[in-house]
Short mmCIF file of C-alpha atoms in Angstrom, two decimals:
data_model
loop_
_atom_site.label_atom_id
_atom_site.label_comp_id
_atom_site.label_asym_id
_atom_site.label_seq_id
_atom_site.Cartn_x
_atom_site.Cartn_y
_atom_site.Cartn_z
CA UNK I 10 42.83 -18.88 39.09
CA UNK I 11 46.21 -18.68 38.83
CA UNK I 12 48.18 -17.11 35.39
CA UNK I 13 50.66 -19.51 34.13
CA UNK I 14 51.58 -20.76 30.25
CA UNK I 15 54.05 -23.06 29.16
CA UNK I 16 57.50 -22.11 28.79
CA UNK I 17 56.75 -18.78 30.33
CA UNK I 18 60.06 -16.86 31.51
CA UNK I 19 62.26 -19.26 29.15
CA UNK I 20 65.73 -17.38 29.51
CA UNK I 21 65.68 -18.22 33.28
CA UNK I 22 64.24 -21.90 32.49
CA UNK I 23 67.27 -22.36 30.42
CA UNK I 24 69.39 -20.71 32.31
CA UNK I 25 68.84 -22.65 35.31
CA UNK I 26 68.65 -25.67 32.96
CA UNK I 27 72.26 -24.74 31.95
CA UNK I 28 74.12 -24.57 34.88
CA UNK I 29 72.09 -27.93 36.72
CA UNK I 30 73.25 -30.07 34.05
CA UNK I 31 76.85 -30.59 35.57
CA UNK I 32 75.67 -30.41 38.58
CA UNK I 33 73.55 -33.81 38.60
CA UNK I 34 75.32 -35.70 36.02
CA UNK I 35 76.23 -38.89 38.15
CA UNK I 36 73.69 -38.66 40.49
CA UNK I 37 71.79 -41.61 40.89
CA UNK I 38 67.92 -39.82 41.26
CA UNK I 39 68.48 -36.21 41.04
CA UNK I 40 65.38 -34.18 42.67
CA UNK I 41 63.94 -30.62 41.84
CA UNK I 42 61.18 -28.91 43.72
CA UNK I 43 59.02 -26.77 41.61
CA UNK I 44 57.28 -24.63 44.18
CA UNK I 45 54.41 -22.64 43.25
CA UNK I 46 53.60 -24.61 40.09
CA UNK I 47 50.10 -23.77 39.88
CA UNK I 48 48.36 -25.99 36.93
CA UNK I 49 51.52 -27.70 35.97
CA UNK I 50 52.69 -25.82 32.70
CA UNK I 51 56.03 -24.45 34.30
CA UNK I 52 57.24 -28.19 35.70
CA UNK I 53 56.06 -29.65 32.29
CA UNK I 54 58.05 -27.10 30.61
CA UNK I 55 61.22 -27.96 33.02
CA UNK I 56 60.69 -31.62 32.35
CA UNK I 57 60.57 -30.86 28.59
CA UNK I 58 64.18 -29.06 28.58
CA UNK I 59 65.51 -31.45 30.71
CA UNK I 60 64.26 -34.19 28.47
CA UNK I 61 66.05 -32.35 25.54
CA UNK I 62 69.12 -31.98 27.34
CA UNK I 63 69.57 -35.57 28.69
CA UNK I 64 69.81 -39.09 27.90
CA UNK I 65 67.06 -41.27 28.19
CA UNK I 66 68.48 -43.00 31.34
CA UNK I 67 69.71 -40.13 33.15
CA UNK I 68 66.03 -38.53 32.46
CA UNK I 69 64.22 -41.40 33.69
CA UNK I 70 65.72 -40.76 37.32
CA UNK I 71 65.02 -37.60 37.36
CA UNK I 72 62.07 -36.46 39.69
CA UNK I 73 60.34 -33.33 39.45
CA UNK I 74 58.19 -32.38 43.25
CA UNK I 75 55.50 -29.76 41.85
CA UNK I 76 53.83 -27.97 44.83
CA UNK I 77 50.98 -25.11 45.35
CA UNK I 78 48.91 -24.26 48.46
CA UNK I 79 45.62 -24.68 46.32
CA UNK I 80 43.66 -26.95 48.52
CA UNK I 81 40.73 -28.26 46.30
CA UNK I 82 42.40 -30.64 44.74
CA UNK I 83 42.01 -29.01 41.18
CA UNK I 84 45.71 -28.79 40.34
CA UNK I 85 46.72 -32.15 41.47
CA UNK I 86 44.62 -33.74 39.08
CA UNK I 87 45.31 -31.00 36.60
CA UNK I 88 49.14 -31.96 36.75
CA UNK I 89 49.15 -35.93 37.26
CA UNK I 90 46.52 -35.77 34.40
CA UNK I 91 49.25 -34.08 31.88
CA UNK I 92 45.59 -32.71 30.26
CA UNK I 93 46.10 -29.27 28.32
CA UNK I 94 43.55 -27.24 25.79
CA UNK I 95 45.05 -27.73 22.44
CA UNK I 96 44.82 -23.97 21.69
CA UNK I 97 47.24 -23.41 24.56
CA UNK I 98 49.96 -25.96 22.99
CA UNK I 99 50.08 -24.59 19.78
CA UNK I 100 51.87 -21.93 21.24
CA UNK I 101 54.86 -24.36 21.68
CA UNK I 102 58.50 -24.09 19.88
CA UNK I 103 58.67 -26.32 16.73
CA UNK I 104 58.83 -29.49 16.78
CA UNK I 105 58.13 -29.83 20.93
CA UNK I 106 54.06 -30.30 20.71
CA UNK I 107 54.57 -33.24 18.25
CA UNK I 108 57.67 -35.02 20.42
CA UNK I 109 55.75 -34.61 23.92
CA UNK I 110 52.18 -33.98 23.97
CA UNK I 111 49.72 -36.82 22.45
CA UNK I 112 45.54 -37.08 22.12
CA UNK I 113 43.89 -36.79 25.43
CA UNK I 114 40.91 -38.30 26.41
CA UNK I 115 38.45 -35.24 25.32
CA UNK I 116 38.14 -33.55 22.11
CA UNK I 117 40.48 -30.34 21.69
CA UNK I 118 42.77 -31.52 24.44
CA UNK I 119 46.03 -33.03 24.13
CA UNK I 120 47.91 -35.01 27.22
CA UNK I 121 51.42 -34.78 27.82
CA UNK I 122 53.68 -37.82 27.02
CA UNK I 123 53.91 -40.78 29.61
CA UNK I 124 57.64 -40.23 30.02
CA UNK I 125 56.81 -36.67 31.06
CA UNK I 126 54.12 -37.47 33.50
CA UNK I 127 56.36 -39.98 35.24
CA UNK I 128 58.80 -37.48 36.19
CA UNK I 129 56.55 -35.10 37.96
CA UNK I 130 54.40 -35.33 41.44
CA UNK I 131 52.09 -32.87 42.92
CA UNK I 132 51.74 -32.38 46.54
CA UNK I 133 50.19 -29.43 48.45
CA UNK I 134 51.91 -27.17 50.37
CA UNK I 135 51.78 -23.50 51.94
CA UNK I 136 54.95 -22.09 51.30
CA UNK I 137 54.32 -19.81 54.47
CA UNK I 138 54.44 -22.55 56.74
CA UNK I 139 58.54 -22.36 56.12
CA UNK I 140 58.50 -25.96 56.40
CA UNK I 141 60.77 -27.59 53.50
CA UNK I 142 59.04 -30.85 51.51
CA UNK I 143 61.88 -32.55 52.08
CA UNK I 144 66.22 -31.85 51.81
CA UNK I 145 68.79 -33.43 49.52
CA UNK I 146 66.72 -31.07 46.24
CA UNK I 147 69.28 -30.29 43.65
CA UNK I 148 67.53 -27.76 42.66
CA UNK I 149 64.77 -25.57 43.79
CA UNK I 150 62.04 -23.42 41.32
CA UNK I 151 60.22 -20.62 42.78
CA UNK I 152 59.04 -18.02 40.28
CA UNK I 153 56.55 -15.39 40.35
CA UNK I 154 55.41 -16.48 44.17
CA UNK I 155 57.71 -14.54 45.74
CA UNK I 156 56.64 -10.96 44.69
CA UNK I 157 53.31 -11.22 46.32
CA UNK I 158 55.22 -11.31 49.86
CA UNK I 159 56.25 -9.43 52.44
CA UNK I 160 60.30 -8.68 53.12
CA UNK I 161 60.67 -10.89 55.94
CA UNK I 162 58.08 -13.63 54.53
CA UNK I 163 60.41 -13.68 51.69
CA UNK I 164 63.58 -14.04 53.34
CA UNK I 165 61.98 -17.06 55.92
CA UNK I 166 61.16 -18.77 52.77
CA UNK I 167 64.18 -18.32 51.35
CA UNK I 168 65.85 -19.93 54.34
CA UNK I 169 63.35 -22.85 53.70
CA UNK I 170 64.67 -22.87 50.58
CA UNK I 171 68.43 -23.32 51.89
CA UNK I 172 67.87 -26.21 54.37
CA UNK I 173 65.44 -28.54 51.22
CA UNK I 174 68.60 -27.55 49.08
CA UNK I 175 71.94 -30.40 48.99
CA UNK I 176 74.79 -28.51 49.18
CA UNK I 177 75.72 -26.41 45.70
CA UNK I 178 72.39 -27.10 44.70
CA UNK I 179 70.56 -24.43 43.02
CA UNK I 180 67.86 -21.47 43.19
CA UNK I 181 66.15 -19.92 40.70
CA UNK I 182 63.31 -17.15 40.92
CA UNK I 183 61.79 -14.87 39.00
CA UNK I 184 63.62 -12.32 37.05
CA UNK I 185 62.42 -9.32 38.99
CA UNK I 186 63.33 -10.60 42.38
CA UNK I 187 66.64 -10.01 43.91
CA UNK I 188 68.26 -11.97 46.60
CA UNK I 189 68.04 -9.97 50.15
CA UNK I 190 71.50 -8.75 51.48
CA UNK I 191 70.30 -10.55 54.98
CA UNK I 192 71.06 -13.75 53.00
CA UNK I 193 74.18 -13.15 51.33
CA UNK I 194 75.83 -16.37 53.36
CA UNK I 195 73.69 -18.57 52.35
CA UNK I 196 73.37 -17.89 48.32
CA UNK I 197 75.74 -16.86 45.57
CA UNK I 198 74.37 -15.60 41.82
CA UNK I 199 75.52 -18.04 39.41
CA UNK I 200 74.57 -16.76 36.28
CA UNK I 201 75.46 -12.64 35.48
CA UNK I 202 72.30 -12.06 33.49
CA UNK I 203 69.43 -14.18 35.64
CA UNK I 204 68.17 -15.18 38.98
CA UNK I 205 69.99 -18.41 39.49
CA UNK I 206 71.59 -18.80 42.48
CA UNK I 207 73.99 -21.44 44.44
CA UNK I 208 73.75 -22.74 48.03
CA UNK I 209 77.44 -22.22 49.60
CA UNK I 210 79.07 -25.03 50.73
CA UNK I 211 80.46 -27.28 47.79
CA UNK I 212 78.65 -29.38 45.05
CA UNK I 213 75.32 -30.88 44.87
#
């Protein structure tokens, strides 16, 4: 079962958050790929702080890709359901549970707002097969995945990474991982004080 909570590693979220913003204002449908989202808390939480940061027509084009190699089919319906335990929301920073999470269909389980759900898809996919979902992403989420690789696993899906990326889009990972030196070309840190990184080659 995987370990996940909502807004889990938040100074990267809104780091990466941050520095996107400019980056797809006048883009007509702006894409992110959340790889590795597990049960869906992490690409709810994204949607939420884009939500906050947005206007309401800007966020409705937005489209978050959630991905995981589980095969079973138990986090697809996890995520399109928006389902969550209400003990696990109350966790949430004022005023959030209230604004995007609503009764679900079971008792003690609350289901995240329509205009959240409608931002996000789930597909599966094994991030070893180093074949990209699709290019054109403005930005691409990978956090707490890549520590339980290998070196050169690592660095081929980091190269996946590069090609699903438009240019200047953006990388984030987790806080603990550092971007290999083999790479260098290919990424520049965009934030001092996080993982947050920026395809060379211009603007998304």
């Amino acid at each position: 079962m995987a370990f996940t909570f909502f807004f889990r590693d938040l100074h990267v979220l809104n780091q990466l958050v941050e520095h996107s913003l400019p980056r797809i204002a006048g883009r007509s449908h702006p894409r992110i790929w959340d790889a590795g989202a597990a049960t869906g808390q992490e690409p709810y939480t994204l949607s939420i702080l884009f939500a906050e940061k947005m206007g309401h027509f800007a966020f409705g084009n937005l489209r978050i890709d959630a991905t995981d190699s589980e095969a079973t089919g138990q986090f697809a319906q996890t995520v399109q359901a928006g389902l969550y335990p209400e003990a696990e929301l109350a966790r949430l920073p004022a005023g959030i549970l209230e604004k995007y999470f609503e009764p679900g269909g079971e008792p003690g389980q609350l289901r995240a707002a329509e205009k959240l759900r409608r931002r996000i898809t789930f597909q599966h996919h094994d991030l070893l097969s180093y074949q990209e979902i699709g290019q054109g992403y403005s930005v691409v989420l990978c956090k707490n995945v890549l520590l339980h690789f290998q070196l050169a696993e690592r660095i081929e899906v980091l190269k996946m990474f590069h090609r699903a990326l438009a240019p200047g889009g953006l990388l984030a990972t987790e806080q603990t991982q550092e971007m290999p030196a083999e790479l260098a070309p290919l990424f520049e840190r965009v934030s001092p004080d996080g993982p947050v990184f920026q395809k060379r080659g211009g603007c998304a």
